[in-house]
Coordinates of C-alpha atoms in Angstrom, one line a residue:
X1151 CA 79.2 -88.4 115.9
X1152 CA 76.8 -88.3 113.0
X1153 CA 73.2 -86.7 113.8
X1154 CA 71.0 -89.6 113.9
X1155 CA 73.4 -90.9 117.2
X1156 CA 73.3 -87.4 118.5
X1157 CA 69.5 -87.8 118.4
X1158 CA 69.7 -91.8 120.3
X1159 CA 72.1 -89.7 123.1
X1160 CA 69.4 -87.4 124.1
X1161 CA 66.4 -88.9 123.4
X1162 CA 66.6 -91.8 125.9
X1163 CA 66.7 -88.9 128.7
X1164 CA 64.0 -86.8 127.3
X1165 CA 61.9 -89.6 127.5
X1166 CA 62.8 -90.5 130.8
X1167 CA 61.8 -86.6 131.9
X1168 CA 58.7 -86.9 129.6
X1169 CA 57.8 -90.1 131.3
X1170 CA 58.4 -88.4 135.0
X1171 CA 55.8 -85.7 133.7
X1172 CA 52.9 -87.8 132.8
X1173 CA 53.0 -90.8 135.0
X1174 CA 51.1 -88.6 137.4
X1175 CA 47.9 -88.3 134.3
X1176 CA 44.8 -90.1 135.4
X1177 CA 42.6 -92.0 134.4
X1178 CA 44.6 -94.5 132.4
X1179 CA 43.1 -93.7 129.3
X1180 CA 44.4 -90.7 128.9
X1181 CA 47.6 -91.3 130.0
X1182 CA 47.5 -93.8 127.3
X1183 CA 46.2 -91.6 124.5
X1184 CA 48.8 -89.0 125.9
X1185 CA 51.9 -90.7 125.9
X1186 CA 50.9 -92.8 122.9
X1187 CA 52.5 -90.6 119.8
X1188 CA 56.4 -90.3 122.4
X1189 CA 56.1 -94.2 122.5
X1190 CA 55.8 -94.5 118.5
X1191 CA 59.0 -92.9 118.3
X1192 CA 60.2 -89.7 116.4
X1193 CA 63.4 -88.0 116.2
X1194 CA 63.6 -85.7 118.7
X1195 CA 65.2 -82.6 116.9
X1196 CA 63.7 -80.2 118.9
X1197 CA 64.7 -81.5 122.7
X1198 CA 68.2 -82.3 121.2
X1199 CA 68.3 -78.8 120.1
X1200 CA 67.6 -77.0 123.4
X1201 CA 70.1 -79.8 125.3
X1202 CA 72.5 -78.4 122.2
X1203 CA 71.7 -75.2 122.3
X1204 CA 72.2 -74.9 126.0
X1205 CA 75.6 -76.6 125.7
X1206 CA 76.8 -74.3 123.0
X1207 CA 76.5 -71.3 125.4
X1208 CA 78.4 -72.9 128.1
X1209 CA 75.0 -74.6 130.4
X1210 CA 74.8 -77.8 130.9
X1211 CA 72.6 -80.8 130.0
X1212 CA 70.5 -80.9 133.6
X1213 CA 69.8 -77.5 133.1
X1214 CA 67.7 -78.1 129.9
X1215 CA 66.2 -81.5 130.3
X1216 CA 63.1 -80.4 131.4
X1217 CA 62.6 -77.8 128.8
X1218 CA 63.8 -80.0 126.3
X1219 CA 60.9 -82.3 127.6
X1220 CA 58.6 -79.5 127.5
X1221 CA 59.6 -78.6 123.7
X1222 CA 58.6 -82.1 122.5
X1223 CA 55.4 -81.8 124.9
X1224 CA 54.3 -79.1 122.6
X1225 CA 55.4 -80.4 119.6
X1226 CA 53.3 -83.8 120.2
X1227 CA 50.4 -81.9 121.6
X1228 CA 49.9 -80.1 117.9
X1229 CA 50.7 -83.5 116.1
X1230 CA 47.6 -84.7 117.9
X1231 CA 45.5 -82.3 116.9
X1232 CA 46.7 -81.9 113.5
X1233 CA 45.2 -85.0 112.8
X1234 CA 42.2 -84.0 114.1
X1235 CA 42.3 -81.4 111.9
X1236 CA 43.5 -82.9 109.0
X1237 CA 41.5 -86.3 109.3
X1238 CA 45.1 -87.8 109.3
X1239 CA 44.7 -91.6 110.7
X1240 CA 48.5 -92.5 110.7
X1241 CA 51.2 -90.9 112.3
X1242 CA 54.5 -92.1 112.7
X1243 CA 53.9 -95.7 111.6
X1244 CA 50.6 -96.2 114.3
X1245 CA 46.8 -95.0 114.4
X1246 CA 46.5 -91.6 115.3
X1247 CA 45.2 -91.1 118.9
X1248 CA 41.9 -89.9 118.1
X1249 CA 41.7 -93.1 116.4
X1250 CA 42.5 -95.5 119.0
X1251 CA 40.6 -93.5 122.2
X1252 CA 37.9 -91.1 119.8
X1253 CA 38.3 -87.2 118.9
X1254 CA 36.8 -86.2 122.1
X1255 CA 40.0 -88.3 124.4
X1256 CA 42.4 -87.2 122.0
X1257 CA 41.7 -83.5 122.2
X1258 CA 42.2 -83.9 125.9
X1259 CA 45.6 -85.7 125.7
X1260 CA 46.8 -82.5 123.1
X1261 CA 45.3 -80.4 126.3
X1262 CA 47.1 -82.4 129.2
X1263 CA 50.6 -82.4 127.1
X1264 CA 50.2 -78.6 126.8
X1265 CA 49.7 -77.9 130.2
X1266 CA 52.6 -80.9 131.3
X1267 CA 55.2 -78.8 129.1
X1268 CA 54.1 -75.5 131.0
X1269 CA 54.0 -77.4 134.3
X1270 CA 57.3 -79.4 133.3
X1271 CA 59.7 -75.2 132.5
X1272 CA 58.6 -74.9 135.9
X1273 CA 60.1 -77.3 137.8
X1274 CA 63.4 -76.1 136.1
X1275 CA 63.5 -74.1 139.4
X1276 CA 64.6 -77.5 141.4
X1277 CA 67.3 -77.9 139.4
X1278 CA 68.9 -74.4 140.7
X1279 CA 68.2 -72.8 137.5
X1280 CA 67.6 -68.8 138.0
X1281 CA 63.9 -67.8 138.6
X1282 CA 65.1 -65.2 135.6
X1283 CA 65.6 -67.9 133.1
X1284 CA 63.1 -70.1 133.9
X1285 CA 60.5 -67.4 133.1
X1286 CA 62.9 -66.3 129.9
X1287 CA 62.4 -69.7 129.0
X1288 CA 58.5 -70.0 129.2
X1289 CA 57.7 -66.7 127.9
X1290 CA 59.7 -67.9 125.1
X1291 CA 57.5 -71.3 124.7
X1292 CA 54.4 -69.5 125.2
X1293 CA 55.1 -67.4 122.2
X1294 CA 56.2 -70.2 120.0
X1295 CA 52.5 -71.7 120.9
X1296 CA 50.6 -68.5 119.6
X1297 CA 52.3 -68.6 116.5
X1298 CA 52.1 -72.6 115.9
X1299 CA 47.8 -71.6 116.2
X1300 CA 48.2 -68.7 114.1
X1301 CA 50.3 -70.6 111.3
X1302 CA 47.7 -73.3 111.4
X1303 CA 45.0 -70.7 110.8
X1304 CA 46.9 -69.3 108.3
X1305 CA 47.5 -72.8 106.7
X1306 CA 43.4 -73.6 107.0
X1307 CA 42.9 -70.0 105.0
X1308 CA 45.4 -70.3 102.4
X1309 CA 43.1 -73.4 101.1
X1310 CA 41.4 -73.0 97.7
X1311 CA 43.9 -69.3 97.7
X1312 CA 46.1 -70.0 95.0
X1313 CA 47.3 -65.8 95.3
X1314 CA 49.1 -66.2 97.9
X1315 CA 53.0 -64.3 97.9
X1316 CA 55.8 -66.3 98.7
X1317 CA 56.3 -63.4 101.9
X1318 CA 52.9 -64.7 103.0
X1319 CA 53.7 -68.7 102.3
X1320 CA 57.2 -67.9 104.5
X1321 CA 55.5 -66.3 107.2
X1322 CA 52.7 -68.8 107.8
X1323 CA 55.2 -72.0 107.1
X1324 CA 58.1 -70.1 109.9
X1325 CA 54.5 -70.1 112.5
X1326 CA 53.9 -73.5 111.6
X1327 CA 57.0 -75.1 111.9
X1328 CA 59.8 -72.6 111.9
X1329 CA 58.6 -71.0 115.4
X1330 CA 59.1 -74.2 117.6
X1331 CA 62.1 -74.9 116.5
X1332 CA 63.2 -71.3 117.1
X1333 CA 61.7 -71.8 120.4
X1334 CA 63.7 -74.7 121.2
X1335 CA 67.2 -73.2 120.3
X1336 CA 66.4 -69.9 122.0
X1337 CA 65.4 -71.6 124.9
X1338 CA 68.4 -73.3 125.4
X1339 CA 70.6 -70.5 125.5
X1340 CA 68.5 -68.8 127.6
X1341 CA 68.1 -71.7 130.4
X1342 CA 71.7 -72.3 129.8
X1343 CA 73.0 -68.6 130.4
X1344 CA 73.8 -67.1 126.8
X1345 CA 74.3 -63.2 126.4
X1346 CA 71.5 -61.7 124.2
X1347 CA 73.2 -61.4 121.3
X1348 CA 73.7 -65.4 122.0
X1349 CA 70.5 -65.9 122.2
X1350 CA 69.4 -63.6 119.3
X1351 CA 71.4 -65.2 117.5
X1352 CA 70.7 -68.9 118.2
X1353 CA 66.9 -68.2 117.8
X1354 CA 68.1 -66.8 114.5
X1355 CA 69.5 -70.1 113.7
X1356 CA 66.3 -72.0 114.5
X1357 CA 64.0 -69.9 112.9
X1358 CA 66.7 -70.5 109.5
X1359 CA 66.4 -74.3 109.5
X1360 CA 63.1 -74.6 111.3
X1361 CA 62.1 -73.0 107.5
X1362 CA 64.6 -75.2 105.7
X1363 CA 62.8 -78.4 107.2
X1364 CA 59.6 -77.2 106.0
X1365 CA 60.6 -76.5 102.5
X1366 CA 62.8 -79.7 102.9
X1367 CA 59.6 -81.4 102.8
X1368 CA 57.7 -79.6 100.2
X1369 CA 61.1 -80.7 97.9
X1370 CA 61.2 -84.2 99.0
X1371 CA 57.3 -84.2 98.2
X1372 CA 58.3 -84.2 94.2
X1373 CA 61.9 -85.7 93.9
X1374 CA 61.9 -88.6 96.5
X1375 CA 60.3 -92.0 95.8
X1376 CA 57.4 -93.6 98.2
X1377 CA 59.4 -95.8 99.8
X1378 CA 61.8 -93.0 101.2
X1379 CA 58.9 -90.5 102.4
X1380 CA 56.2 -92.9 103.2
X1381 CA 53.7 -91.5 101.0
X1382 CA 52.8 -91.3 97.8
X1383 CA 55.2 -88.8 96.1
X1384 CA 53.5 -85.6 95.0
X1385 CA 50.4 -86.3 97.5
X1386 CA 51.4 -82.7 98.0
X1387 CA 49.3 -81.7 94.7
X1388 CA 47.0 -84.4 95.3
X1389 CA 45.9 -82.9 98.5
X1390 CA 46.1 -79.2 96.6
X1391 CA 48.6 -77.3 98.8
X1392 CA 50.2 -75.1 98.9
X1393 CA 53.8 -75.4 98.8
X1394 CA 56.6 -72.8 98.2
X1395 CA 57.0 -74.8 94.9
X1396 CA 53.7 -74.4 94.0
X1397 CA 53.8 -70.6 94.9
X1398 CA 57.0 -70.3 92.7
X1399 CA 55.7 -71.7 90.0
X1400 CA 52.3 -69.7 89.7
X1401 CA 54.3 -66.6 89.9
X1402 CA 56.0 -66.9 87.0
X1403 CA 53.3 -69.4 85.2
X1404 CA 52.0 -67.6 81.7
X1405 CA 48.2 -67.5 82.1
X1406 CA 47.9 -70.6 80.2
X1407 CA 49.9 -72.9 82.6
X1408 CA 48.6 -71.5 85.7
X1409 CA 45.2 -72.3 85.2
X1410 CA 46.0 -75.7 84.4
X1411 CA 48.2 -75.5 87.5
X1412 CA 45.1 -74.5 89.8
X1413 CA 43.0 -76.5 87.9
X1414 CA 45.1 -80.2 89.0
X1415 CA 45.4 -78.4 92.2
X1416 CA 41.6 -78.4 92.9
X1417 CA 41.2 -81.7 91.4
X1418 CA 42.3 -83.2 93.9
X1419 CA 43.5 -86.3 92.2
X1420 CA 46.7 -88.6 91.9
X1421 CA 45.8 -88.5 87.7
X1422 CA 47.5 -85.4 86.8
X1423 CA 50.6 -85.4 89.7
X1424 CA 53.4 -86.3 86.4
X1425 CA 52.1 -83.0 84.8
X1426 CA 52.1 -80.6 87.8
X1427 CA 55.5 -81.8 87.9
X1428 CA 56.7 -80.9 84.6
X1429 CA 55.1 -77.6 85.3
X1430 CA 57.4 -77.0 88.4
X1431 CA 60.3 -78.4 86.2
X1432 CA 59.3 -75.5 83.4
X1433 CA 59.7 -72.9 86.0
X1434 CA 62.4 -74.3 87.7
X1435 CA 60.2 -74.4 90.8
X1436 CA 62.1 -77.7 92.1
X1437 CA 65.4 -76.3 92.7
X1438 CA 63.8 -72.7 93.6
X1439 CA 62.4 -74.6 96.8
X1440 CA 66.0 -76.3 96.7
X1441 CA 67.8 -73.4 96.6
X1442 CA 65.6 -71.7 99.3
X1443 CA 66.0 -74.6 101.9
X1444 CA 70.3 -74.7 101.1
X1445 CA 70.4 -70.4 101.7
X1446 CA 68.5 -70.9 104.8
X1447 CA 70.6 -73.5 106.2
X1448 CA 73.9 -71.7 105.3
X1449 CA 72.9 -68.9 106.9
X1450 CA 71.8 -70.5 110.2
X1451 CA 75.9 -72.2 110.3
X1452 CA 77.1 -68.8 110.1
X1453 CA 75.2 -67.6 113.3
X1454 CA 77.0 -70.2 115.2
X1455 CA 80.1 -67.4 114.8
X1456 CA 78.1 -66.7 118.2
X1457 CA 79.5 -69.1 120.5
X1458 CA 83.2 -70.8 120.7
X1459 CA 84.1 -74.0 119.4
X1460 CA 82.8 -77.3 121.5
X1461 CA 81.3 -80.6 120.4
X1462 CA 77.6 -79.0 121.5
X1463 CA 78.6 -76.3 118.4
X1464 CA 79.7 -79.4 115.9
X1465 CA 77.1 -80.6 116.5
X1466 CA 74.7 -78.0 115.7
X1467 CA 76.5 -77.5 112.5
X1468 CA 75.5 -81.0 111.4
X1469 CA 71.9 -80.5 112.9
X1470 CA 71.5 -77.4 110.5
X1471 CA 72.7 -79.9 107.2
X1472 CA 70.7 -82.4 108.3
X1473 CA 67.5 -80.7 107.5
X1474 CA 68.8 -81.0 103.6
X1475 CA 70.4 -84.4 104.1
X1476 CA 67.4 -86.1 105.2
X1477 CA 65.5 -88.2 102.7
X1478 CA 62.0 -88.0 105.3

């Protein structure tokens, strides 16, 4: 089964538990603006990891539905306010909810799908899963919601900071993104019974291509064309991020090229994107990132050593490619 039907298999489910969740939200307006961005679609990676996840360690799928719910809760709740943040009025082919309902209604559908998800772990109790693990599995979540806060702080601070170490750039992108996605697969083998060193390890895992889909996207910024990524390619050094390429490439720049690395950086401008580029390409910055994002995901297959051979395992081996095989 390739990854994008592994996705379909679960997703139709997760919505179904997401929908159970916030049917309940009054008035209608904000059930609206809160179930609008799970309507528009999305892959699912994360709920399909904790279903996965749960699997792999011998648990089985009614046993993480609702955390897998409450994973892509979270996950939607910081999309919304993202584009608060970031002034962002698309996401995922629609208007952004604050948009459509107003930043005020939109802040309070990212609040009512961050307490759902908390609500939502729960009520894993009614499906006879062990007090022990339900609260394993929200003290996990809870954590991975601290760091997603922190990473976006860090992100906002890194702005116009063009010393930042790659150590720093890995640490705030693994709060960002990485952290969920750690949540999701240590969460599953906790709700689903794993030993510690299954769930060490599985956490391991997510952290590993939690980064690699990060950096996957700082790659595809430069190499892909519009049509794949649905954006212009290098808006990335339009919008003057930073990026691990960026990063790379300003740590070995002479001091010639790295001010006129910074300098297109602050610009701000689609004018000198072709240049940027051939600076990453002088200091081999593209496959650097490339490179980064392939270790990463190698590493993460390894740490299935953890658990025995099933399809939940195959699949999780294709899961962790997928972060490099993906073109968006």
């Amino acid at each position: 089964m390739e990854v994008i039907d592994i996705l379909k298999k679960y997703s139709t489910i997760v919505d179904e538990e997401i929908d159970k969740s916030l049917n309940t939200v009054d008035p209608e307006k904000l059930q609206k603006a809160s179930e609008h961005l799970i309507k528009a679609g999305g892959k699912k990676i994360r709920p399909a990891l904790v279903i996965l996840t749960c699997q792999a360690v011998g648990g089985n799928v009614e046993e993480a539905l609702k955390t897998a719910a409450a994973v892509e809760l979270i996950h939607t709740f910081s999309l919304i306010h993202d584009d608060i943040m970031d002034e962002d009025n698309m996401r995922r082919g629609k208007p952004s909810v604050h948009v459509l309902w107003g930043e005020p209604m939109a802040i309070l559908a990212g609040d009512t799908l961050f307490s759902k998800a908390f609500e939502t772990i729960l009520e894993t109790r009614i499906d006879g899963v062990s007090y022990e693990r339900v609260v394993g599995t929200l003290k996990t979540v809870v954590d991975s919601c601290t760091k997603i806060c922190e990473g976006q702080a860090f992100d906002m601070c890194f702005e116009g900071n063009f010393d930042v170490a790659e150590e720093e750039y890995m640490q705030m992108i693994y709060m960002k993104t990485g952290a969920l996605i750690a949540a999701a697969t240590k969460s599953g083998a906790i709700v689903g019974g794993g030993s510690p060193e299954q769930v060490e390890a599985l956490a391991e895992y997510g952290r590993l291509i939690g980064l690699a889909f990060q950096i996957q996207d700082d790659y595809l910024d430069v190499v892909s064309d519009e049509q794949d990524i649905g954006k212009p390619v290098g808006s990335d050094v339009v919008e003057g991020k930073m990026t691990l390429m960026v990063v790379n490439a300003l740590s070995k720049a002479s001091p010639e090229d790295k001010t006129e690395l910074i300098s297109i950086l602050n610009a701000k401008s689609d004018t000198n994107v072709a240049r940027a580029i051939e600076l990453f390409e002088k200091y081999d910055s593209i496959n650097y990132t490339h490179n980064i994002s392939l270790q990463n995901v190698e590493r993460a297959k390894k740490l299935l050593d953890v658990v025995d051979d099933s399809p939940a395992k195959e699949a999780l081996l294709k899961m962790a490619d997928f972060m490099l095989e993906r073109n968006h």
